[in-house]
Coordinates of C-alpha atoms in Angstrom, one line a residue:
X18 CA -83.2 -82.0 118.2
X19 CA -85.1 -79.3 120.4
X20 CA -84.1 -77.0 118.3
X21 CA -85.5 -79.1 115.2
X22 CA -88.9 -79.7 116.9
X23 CA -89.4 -75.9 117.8
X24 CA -88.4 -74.7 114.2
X25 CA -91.2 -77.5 112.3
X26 CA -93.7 -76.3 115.4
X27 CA -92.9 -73.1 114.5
X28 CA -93.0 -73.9 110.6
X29 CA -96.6 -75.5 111.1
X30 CA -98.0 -72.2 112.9
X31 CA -96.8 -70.4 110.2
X32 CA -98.8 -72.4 107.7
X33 CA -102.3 -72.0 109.7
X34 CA -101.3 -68.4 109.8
X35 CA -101.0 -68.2 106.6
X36 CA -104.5 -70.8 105.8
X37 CA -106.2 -68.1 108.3
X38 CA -105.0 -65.0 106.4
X39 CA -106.0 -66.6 103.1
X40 CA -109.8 -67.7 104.7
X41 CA -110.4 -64.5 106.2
X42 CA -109.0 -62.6 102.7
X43 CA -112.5 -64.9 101.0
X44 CA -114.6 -64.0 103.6
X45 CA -114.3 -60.2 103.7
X46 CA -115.1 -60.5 99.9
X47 CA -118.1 -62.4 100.5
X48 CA -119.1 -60.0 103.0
X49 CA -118.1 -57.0 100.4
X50 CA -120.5 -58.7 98.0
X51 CA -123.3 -59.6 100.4
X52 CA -123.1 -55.4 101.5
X53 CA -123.3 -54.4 98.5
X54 CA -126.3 -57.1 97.5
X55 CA -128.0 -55.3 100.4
X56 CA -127.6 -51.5 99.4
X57 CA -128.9 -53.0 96.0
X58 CA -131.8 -54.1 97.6
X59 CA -132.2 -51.6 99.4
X60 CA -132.7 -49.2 96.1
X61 CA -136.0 -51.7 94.8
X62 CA -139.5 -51.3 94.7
X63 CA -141.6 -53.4 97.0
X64 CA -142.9 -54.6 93.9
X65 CA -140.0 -55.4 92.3
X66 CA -139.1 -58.7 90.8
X67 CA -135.9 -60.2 92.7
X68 CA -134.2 -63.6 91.7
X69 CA -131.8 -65.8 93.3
X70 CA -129.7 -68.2 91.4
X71 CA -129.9 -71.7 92.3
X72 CA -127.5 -73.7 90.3
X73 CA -128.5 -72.5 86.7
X74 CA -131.6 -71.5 87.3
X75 CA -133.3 -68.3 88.2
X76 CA -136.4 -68.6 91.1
X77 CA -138.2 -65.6 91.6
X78 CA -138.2 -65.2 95.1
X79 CA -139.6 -62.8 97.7
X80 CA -138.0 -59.1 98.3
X81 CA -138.1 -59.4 101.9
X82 CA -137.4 -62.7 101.9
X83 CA -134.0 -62.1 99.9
X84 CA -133.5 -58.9 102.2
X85 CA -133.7 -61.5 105.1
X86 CA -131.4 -64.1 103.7
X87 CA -128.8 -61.6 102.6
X88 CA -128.9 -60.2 106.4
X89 CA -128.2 -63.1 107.5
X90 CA -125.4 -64.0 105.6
X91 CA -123.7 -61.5 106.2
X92 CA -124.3 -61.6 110.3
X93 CA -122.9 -65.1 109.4
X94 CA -120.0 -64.2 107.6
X95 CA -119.6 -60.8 110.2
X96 CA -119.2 -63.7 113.1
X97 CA -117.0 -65.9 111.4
X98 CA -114.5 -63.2 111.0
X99 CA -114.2 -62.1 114.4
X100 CA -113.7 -65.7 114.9
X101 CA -110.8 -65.9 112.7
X102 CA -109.3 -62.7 114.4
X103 CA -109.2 -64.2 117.3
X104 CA -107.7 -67.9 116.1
X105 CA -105.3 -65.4 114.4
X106 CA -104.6 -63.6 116.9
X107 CA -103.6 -66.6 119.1
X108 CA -101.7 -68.1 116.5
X109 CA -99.5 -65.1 116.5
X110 CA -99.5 -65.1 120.0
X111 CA -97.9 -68.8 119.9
X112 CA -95.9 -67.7 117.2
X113 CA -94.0 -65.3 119.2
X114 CA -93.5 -67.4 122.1
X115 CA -92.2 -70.0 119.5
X116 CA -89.6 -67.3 118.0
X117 CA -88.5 -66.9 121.4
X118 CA -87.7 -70.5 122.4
X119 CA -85.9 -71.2 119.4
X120 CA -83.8 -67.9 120.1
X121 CA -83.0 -69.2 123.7
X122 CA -82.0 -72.2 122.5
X123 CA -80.0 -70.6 119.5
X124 CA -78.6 -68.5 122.5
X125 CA -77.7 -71.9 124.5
X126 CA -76.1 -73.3 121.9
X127 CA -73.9 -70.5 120.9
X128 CA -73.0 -70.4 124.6
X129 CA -71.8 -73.9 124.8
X130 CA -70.0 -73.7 121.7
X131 CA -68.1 -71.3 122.9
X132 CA -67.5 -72.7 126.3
X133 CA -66.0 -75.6 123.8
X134 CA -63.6 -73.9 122.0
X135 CA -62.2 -72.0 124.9
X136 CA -61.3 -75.5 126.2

């Protein structure tokens, strides 16, 4: 039964491991996209005409004021990503220590086993 526990425990971090990995994989896109939103920007006029897309329509809405909003998405996005290093990071941490209690009890049960069929 311990052994059962640890290996569903075990089965369960590797899930979240795996929902992290898949998050963090959307995110650096986003912030990819938002980078290169801001180099585009970056390139205009200040008299240039810059629309956002809200639903499907266009506003026209201010350069700096896009500038601004794209900044801070991607500080935003920057900050959650660090945070899912580190919830990844522990994950794998417990992870590990998982692997290694299944293997001692792996090892424990080997061990009695054999202490079984010797007598």
């Amino acid at each position: 039964r311990d052994l059962e526990n640890k290996a569903n425990d075990l089965s369960k971090l590797q899930k979240d491991i795996t929902k992290n990995h898949q998050v963090r994989k959307k995110y650096t896109i986003q912030l990819g996209e938002n980078e290169l939103v801001l180099k585009e920007l970056d390139l205009l006029n200040e008299d240039a005409n810059v629309y956002k897309s809200i639903g499907p329509v266009l506003v026209k809405q201010d350069l700096a004021e896009a500038n601004a909003n794209v900044r801070k998405r991607t500080e935003y996005i920057s900050a959650e990503l660090k945070r899912l290093d580190g919830s990844l990071q522990d994950l794998e941490e417990k992870e590990h220590s998982k692997r290694e209690a299944i293997l001692k009890v792996q090892q424990r049960i080997q061990s009695h086993q054999a202490r079984k069929a010797k007598a």
